[in-house]
Tab-separated table of N, CA and C in Angstrom:
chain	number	residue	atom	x	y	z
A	1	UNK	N	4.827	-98.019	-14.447
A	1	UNK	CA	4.916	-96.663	-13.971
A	1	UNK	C	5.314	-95.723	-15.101
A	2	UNK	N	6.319	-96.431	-15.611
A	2	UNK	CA	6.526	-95.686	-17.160
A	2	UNK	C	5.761	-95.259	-18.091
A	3	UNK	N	4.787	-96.044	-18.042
A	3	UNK	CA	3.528	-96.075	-18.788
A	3	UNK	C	2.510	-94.648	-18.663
A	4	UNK	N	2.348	-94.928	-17.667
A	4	UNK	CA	1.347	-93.656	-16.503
A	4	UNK	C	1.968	-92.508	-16.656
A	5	UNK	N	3.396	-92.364	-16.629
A	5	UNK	CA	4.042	-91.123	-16.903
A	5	UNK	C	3.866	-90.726	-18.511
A	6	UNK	N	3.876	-91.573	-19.133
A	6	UNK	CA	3.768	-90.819	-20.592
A	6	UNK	C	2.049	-90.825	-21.161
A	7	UNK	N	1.171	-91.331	-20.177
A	7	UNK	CA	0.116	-90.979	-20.526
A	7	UNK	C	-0.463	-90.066	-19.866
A	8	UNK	N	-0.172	-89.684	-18.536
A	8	UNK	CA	-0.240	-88.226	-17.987
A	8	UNK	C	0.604	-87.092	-18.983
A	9	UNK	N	1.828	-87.207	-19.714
A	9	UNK	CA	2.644	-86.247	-19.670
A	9	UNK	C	1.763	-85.722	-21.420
A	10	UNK	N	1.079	-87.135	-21.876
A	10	UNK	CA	0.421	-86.871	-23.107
A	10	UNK	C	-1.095	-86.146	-22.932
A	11	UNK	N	-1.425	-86.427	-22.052
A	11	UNK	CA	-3.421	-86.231	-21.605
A	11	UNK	C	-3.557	-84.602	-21.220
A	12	UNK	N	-2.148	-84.123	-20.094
A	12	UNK	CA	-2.425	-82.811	-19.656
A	12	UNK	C	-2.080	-81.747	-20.550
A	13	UNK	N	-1.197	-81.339	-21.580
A	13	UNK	CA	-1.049	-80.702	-22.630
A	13	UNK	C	-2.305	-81.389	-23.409
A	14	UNK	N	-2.711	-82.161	-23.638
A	14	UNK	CA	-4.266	-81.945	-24.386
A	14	UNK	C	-5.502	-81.182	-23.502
A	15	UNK	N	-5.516	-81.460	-22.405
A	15	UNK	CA	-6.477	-80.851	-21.850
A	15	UNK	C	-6.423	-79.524	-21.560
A	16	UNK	N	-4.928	-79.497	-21.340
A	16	UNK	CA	-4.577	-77.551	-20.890
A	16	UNK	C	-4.953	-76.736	-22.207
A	17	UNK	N	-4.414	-77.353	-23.468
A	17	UNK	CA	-5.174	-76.859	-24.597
A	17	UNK	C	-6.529	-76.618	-25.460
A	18	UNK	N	-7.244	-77.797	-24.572
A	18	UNK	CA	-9.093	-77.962	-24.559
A	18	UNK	C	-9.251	-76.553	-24.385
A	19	UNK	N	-8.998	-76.492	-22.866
A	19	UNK	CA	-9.674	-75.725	-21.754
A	19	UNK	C	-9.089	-74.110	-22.409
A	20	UNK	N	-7.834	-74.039	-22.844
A	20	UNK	CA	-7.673	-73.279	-23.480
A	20	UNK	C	-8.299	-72.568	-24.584
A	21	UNK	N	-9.137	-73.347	-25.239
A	21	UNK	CA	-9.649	-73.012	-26.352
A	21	UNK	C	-11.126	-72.991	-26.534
A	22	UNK	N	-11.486	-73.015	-25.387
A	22	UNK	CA	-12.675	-73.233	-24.959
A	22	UNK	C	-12.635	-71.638	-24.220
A	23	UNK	N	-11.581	-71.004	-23.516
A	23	UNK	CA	-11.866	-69.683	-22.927
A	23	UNK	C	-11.623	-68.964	-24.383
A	24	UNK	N	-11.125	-69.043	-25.581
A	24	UNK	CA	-11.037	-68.234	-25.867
A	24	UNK	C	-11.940	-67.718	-26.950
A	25	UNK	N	-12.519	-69.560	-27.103
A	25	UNK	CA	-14.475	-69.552	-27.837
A	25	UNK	C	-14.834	-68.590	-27.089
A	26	UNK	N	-15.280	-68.737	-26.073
A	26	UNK	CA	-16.362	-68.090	-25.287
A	26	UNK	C	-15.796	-66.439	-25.015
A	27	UNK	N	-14.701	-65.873	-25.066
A	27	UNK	CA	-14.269	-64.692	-24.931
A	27	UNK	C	-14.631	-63.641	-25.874
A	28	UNK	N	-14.800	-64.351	-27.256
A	28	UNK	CA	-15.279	-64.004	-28.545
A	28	UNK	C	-16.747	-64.158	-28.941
A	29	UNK	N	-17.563	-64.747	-28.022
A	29	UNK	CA	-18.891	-65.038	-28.178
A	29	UNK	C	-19.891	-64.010	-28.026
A	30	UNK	N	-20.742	-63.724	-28.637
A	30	UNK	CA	-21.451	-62.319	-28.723
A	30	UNK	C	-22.137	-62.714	-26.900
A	31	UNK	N	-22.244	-61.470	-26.055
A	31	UNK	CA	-22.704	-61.331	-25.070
A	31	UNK	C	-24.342	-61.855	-24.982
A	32	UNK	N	-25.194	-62.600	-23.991
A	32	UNK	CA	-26.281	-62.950	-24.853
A	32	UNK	C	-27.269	-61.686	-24.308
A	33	UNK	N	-27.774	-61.507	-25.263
A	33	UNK	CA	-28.893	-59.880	-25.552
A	33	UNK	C	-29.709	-60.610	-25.289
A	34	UNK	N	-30.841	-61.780	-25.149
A	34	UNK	CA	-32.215	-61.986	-24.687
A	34	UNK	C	-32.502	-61.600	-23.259
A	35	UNK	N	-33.426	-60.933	-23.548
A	35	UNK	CA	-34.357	-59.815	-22.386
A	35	UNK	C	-34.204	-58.864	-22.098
A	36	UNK	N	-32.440	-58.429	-22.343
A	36	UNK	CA	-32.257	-57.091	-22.134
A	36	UNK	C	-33.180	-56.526	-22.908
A	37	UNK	N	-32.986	-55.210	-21.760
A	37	UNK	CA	-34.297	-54.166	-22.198
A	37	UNK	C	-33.432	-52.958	-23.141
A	38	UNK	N	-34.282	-52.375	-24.480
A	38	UNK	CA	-33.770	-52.056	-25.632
A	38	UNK	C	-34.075	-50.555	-24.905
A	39	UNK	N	-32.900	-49.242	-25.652
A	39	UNK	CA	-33.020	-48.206	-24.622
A	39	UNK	C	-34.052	-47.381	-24.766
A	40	UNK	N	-35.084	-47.499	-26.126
A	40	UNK	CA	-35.870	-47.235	-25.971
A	40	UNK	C	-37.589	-46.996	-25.224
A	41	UNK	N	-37.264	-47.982	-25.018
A	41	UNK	CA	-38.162	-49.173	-24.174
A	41	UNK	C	-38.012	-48.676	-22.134
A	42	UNK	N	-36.780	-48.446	-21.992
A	42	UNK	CA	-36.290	-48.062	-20.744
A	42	UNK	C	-36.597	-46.900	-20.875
A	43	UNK	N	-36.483	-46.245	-21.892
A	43	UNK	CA	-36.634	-44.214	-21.686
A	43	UNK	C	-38.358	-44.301	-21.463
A	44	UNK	N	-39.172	-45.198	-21.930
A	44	UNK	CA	-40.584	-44.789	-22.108
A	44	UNK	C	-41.031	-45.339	-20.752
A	45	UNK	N	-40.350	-46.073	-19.942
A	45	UNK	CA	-40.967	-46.686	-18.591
A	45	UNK	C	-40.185	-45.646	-17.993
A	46	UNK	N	-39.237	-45.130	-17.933
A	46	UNK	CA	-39.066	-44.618	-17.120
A	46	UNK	C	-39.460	-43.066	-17.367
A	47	UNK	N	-39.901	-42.674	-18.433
A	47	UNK	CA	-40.796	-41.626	-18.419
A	47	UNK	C	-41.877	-41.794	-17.979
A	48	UNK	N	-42.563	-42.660	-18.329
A	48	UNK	CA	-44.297	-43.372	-17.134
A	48	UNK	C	-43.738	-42.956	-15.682
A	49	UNK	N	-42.370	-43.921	-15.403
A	49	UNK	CA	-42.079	-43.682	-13.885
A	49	UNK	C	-42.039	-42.477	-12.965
A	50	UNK	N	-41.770	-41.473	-14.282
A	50	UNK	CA	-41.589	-39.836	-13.763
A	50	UNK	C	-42.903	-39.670	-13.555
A	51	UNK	N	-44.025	-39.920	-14.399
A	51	UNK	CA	-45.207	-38.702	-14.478
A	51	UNK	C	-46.552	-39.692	-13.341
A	52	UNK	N	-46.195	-41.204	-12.801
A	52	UNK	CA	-47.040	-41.322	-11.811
A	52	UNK	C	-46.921	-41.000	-10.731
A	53	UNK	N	-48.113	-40.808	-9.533
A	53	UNK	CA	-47.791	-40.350	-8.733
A	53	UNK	C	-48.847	-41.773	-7.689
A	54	UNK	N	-48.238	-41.789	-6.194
A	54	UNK	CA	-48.867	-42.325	-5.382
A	54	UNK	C	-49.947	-41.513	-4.888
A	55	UNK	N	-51.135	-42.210	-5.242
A	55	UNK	CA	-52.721	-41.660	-4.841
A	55	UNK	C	-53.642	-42.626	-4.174
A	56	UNK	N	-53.475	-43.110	-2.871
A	56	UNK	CA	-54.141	-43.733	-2.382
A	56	UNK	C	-55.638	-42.766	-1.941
A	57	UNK	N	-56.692	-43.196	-2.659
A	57	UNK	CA	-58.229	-42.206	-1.714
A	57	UNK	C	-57.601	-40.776	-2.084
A	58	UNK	N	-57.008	-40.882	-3.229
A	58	UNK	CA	-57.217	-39.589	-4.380
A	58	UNK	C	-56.042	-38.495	-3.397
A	59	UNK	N	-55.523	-38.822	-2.700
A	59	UNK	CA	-54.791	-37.906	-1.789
A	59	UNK	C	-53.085	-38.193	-2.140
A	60	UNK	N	-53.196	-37.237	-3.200
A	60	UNK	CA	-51.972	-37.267	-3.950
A	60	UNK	C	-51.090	-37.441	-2.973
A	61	UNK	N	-49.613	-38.359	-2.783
A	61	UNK	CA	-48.560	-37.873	-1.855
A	61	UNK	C	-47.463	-38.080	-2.916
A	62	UNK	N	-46.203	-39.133	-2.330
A	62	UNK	CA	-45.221	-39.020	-3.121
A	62	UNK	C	-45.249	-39.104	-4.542
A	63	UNK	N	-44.197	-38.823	-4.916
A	63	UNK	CA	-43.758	-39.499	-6.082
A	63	UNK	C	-43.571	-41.457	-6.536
A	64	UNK	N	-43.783	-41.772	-7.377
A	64	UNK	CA	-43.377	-43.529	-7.234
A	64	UNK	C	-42.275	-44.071	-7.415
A	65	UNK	N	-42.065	-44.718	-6.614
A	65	UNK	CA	-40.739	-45.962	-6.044
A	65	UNK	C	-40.999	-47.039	-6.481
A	66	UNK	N	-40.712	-47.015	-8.146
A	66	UNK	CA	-41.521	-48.252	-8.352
A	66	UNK	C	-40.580	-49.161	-9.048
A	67	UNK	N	-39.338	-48.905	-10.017
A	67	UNK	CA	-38.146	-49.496	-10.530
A	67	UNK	C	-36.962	-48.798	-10.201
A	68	UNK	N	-35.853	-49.445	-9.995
A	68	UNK	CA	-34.759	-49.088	-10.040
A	68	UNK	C	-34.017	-48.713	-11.718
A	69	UNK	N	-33.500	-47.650	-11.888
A	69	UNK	CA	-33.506	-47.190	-13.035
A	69	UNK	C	-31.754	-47.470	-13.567
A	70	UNK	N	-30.662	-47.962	-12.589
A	70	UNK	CA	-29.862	-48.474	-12.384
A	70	UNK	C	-29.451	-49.935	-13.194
A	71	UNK	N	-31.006	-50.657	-13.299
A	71	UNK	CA	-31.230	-51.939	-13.552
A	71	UNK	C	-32.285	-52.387	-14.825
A	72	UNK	N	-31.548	-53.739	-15.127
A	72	UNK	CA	-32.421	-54.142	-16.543
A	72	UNK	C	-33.778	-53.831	-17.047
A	73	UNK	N	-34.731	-53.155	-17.115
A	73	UNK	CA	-35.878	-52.757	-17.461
A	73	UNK	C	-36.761	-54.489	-17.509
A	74	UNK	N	-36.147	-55.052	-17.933
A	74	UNK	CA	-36.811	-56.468	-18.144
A	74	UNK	C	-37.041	-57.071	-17.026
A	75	UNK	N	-35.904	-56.585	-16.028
A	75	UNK	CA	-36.127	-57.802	-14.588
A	75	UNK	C	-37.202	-56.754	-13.770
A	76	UNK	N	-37.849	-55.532	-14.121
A	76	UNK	CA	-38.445	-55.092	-13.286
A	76	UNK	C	-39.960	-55.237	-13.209
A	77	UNK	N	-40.501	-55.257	-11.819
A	77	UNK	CA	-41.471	-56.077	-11.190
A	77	UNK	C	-42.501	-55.161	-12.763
A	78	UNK	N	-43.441	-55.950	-13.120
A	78	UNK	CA	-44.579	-56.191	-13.659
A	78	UNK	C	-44.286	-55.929	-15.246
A	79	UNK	N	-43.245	-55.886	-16.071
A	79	UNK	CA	-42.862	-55.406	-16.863
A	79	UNK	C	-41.909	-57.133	-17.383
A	80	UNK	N	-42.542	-57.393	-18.671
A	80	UNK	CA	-42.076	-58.906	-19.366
A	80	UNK	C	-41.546	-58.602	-20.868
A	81	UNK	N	-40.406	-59.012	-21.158
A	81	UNK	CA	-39.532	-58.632	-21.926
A	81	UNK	C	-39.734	-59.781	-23.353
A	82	UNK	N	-40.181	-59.345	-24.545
A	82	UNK	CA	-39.600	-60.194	-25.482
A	82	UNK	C	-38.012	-60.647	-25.549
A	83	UNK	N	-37.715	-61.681	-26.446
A	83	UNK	CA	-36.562	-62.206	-26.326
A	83	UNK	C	-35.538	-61.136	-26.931
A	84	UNK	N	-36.200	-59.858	-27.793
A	84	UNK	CA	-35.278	-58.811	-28.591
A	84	UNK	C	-35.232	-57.819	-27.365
A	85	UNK	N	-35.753	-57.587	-26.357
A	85	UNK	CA	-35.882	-56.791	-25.579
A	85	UNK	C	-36.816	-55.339	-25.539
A	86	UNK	N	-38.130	-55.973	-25.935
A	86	UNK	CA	-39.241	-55.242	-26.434
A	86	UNK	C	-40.087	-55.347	-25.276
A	87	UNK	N	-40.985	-54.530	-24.730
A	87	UNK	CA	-41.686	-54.489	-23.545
A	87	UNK	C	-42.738	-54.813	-23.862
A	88	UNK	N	-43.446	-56.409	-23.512
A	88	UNK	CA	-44.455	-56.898	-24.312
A	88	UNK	C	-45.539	-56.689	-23.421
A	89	UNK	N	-45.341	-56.726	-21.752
A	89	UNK	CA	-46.330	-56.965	-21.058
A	89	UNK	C	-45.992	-55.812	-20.116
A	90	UNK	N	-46.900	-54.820	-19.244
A	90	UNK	CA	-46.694	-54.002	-18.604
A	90	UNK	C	-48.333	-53.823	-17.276
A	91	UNK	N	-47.509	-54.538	-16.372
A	91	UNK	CA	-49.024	-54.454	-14.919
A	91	UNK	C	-48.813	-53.678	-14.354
A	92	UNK	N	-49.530	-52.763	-13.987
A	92	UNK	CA	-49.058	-51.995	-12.810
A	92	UNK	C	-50.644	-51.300	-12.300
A	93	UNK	N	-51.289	-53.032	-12.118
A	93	UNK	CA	-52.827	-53.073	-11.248
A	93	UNK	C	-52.513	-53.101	-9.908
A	94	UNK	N	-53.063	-52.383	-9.329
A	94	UNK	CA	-53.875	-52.496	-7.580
A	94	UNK	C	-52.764	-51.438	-7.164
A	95	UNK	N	-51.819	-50.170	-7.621
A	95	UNK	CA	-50.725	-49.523	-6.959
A	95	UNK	C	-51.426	-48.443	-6.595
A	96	UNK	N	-52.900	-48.517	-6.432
A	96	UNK	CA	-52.949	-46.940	-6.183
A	96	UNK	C	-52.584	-45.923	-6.972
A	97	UNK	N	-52.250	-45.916	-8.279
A	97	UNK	CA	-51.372	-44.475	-9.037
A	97	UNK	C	-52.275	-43.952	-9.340
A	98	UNK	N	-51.652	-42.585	-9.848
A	98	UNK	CA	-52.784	-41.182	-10.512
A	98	UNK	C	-51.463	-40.801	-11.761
A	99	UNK	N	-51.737	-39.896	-12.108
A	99	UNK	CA	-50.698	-39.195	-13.334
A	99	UNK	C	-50.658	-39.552	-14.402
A	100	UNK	N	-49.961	-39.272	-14.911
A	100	UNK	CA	-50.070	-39.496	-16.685
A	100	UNK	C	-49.371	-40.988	-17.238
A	101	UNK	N	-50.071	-41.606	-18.332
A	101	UNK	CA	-49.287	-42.755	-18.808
A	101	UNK	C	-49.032	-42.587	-20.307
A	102	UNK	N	-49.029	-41.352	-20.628
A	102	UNK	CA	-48.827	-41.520	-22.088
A	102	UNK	C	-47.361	-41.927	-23.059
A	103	UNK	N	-46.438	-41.893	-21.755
A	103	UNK	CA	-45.612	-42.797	-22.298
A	103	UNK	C	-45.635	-44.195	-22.437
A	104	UNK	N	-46.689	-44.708	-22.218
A	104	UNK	CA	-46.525	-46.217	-22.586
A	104	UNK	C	-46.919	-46.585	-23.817
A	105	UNK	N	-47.245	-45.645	-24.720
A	105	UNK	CA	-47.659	-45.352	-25.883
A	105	UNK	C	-46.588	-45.773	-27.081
A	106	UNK	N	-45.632	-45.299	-26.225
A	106	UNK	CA	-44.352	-45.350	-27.176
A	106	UNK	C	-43.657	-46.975	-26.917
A	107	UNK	N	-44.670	-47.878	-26.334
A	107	UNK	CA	-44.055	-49.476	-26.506
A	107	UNK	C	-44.899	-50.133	-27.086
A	108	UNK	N	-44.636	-50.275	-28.764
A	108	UNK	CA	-45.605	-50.287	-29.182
A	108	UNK	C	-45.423	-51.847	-29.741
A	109	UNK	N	-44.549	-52.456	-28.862
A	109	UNK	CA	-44.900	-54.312	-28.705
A	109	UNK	C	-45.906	-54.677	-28.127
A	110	UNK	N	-46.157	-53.765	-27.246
A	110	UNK	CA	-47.018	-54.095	-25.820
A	110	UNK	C	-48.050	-55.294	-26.268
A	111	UNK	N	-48.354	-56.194	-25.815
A	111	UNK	CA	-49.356	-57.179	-26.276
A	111	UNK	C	-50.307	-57.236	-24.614
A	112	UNK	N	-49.851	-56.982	-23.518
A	112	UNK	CA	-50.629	-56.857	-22.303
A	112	UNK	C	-50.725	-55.383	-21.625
A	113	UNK	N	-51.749	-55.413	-21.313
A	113	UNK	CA	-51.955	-53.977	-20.114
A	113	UNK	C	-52.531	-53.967	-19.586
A	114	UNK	N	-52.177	-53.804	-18.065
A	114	UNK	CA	-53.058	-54.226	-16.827
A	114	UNK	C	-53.015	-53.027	-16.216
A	115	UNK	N	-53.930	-51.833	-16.300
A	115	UNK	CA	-53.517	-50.481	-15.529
A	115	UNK	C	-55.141	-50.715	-14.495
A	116	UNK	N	-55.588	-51.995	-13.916
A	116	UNK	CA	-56.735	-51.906	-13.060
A	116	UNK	C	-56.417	-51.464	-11.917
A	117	UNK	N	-57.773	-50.987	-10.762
A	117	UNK	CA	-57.302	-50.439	-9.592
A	117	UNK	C	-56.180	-49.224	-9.354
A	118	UNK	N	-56.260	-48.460	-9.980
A	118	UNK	CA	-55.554	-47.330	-9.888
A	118	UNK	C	-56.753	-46.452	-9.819
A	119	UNK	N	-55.896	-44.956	-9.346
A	119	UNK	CA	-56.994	-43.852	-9.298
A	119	UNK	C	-56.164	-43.063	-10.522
A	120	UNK	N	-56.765	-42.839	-11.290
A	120	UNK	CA	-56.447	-42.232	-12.756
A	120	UNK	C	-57.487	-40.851	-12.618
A	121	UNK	N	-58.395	-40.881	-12.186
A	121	UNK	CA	-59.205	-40.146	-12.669
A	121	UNK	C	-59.585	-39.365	-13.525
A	122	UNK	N	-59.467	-39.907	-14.873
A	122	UNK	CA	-59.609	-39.173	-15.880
A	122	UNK	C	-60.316	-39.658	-17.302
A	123	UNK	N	-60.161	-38.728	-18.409
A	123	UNK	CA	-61.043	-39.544	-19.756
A	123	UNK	C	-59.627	-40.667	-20.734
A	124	UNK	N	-59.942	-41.627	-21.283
A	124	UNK	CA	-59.238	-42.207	-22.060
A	124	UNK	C	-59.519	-41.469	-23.379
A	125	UNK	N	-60.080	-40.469	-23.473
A	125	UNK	CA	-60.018	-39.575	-24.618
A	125	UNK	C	-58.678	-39.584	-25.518
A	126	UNK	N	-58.130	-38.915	-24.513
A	126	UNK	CA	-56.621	-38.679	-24.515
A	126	UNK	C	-55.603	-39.467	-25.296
A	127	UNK	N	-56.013	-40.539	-24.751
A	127	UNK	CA	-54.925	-41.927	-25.138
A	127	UNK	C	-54.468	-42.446	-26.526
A	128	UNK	N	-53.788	-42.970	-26.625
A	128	UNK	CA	-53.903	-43.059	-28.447
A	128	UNK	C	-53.899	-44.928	-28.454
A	129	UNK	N	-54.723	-45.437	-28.182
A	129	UNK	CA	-54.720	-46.828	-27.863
A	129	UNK	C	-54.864	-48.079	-29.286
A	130	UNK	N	-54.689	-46.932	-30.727
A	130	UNK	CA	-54.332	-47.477	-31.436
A	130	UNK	C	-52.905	-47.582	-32.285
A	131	UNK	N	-52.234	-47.222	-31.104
A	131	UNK	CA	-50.830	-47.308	-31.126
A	131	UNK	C	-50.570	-48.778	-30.954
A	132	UNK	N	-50.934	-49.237	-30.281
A	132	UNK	CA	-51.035	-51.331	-29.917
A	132	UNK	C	-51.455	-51.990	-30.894
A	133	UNK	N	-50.917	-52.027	-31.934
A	133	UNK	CA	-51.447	-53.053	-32.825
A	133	UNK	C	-51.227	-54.555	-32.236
A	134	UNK	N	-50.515	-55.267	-31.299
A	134	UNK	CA	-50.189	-56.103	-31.041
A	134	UNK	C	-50.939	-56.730	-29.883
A	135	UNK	N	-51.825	-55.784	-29.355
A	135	UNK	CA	-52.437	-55.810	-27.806
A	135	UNK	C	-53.260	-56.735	-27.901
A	136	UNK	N	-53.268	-57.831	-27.401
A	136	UNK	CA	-54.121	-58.738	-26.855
A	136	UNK	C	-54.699	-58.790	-25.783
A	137	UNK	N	-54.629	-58.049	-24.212
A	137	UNK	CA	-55.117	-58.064	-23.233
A	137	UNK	C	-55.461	-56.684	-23.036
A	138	UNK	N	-56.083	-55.766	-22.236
A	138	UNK	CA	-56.419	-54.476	-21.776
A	138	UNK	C	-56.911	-54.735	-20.257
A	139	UNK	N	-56.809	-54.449	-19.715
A	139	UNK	CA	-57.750	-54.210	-18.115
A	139	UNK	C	-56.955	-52.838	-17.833
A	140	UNK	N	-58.417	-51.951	-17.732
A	140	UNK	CA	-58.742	-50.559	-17.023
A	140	UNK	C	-59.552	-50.548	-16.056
A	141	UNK	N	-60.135	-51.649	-15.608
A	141	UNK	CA	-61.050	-51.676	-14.839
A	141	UNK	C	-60.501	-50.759	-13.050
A	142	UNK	N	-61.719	-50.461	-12.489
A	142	UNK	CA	-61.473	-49.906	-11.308
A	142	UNK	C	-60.401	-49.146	-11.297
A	143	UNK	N	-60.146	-48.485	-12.413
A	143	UNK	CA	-59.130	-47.325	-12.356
A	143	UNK	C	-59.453	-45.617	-12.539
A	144	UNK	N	-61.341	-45.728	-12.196
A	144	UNK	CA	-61.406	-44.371	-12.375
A	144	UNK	C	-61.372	-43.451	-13.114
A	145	UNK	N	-61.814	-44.239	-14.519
A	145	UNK	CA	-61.782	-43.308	-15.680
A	145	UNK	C	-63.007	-43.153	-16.042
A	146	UNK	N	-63.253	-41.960	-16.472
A	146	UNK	CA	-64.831	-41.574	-16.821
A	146	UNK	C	-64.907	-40.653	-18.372
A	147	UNK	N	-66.115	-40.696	-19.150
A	147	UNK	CA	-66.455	-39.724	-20.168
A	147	UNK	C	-66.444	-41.062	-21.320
A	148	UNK	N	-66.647	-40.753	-22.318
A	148	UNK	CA	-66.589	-41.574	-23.289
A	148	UNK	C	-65.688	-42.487	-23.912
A	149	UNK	N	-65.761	-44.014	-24.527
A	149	UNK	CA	-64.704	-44.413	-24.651
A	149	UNK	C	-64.356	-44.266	-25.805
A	150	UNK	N	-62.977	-44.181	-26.261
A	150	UNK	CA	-62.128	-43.691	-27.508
A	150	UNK	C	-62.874	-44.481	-28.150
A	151	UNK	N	-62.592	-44.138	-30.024
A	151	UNK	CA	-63.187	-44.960	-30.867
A	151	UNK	C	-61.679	-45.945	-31.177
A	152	UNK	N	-60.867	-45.638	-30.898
A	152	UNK	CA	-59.346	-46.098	-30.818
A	152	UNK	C	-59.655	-47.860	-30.398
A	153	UNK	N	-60.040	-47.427	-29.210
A	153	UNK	CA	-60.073	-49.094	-28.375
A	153	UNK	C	-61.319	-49.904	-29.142
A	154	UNK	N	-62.024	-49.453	-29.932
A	154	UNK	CA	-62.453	-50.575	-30.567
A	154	UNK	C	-61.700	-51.134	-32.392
A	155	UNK	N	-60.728	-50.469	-32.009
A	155	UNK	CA	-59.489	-51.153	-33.023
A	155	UNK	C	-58.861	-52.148	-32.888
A	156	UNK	N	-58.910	-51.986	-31.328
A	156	UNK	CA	-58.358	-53.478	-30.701
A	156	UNK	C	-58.945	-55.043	-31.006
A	157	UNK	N	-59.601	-55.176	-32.279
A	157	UNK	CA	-60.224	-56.046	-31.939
A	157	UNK	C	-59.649	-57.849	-31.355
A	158	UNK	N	-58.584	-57.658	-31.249
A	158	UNK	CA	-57.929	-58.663	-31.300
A	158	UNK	C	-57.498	-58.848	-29.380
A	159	UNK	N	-58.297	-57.939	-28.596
A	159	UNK	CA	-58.087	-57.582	-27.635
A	159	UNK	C	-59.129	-58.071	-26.989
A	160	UNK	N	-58.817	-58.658	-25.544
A	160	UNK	CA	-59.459	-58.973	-24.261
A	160	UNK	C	-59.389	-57.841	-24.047
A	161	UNK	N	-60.751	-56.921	-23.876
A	161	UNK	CA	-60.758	-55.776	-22.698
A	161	UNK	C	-61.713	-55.859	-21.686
A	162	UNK	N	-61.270	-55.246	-20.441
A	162	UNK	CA	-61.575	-55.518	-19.293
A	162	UNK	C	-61.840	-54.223	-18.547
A	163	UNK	N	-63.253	-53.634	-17.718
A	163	UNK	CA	-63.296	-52.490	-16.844
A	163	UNK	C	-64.621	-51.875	-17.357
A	164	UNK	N	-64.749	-50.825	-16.514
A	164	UNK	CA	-66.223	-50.569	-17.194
A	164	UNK	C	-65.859	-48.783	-17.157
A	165	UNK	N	-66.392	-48.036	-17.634
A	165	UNK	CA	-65.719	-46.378	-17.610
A	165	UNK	C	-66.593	-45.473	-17.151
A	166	UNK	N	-67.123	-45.186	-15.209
A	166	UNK	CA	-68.175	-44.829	-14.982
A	166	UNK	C	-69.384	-45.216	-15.597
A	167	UNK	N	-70.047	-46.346	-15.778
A	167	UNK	CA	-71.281	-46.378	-15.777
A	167	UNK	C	-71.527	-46.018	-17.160
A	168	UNK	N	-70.906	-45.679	-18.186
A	168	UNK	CA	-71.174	-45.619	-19.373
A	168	UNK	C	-71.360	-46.695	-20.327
A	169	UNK	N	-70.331	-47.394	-19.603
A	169	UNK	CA	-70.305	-48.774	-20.975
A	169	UNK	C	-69.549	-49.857	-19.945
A	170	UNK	N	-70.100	-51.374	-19.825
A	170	UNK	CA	-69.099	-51.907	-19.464
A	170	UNK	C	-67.986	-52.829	-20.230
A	171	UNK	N	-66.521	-53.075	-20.661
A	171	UNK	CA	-66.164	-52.947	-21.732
A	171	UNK	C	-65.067	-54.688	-20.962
């Protein structure tokens, strides 16, 4: 019994001091930053978020309810975060939107873009789509864009593109 007592009275001051030193590793440990979204990155989605609008059959109504602006930019629905917290991938196919996206311009990790099935109705004139040096995917398809296509998007060459732009070209 004697025994047991001095090997308990030896084991728990080692362990209270483990455990000790183990909270105070980890208290000092850099917070982990993979996926958080960088604030740049959050100002440019959530400037997109301001300027779309819900347009189902072109009949402008609300405004879009589409992220919580409260919350990580990375965990939000269609939007995939490099491990630095760079906005690599951005879907936001089949929502019905209209309005402006020229803030997505300013994520210029972007390696995906899925803006299909939207009502856009407008020219990709506009766009500066050689801002993406990194872009590997494109789909515009069924989003209602018409007039000529930029000479921009054939910079992409490193790009899957997808959609056709009224009957002009299918791309």
């Amino acid at each position: 019994m004697k025994n047991l007592h001095i090997l308990i009275s030896l084991i728990f001051p080692t362990l209270f001091l483990f455990s000790c030193s183990i909270s105070l590793v980890l208290s000092f440990s850099p917070p982990d930053l993979q996926n958080q979204c960088l604030h740049h990155q959050k100002s440019a989605l959530l400037q997109l978020h301001h300027d779309l609008y819900y347009a189902p059959n072109f009949t402008f109504s609300s405004k879009v309810e589409l992220w919580d602006p409260n919350t990580d930019c990375c965990s939000w629905k269609g939007i995939t975060c490099d491990a630095l917290g760079h906005v690599i991938e951005l879907d936001l196919s089949y929502k019905n939107f209209s309005g402006s996206f020229h803030s997505i311009f300013n994520l210029h990790h972007l390696q995906r873009l899925n803006l299909a099935g939207n009502n856009f109705n407008t020219t990709l004139f506009q766009y500066e789509f050689d801002r993406f040096p990194n872009l590997t995917h494109l789909d515009l398809s069924n989003s209602c864009f018409h007039g000529q296509i930029p000479v921009e998007i054939s910079y992409l060459i490193r790009s899957t593109i997808k959609g056709s732009l009224a009957g002009h070209l299918d791309i």
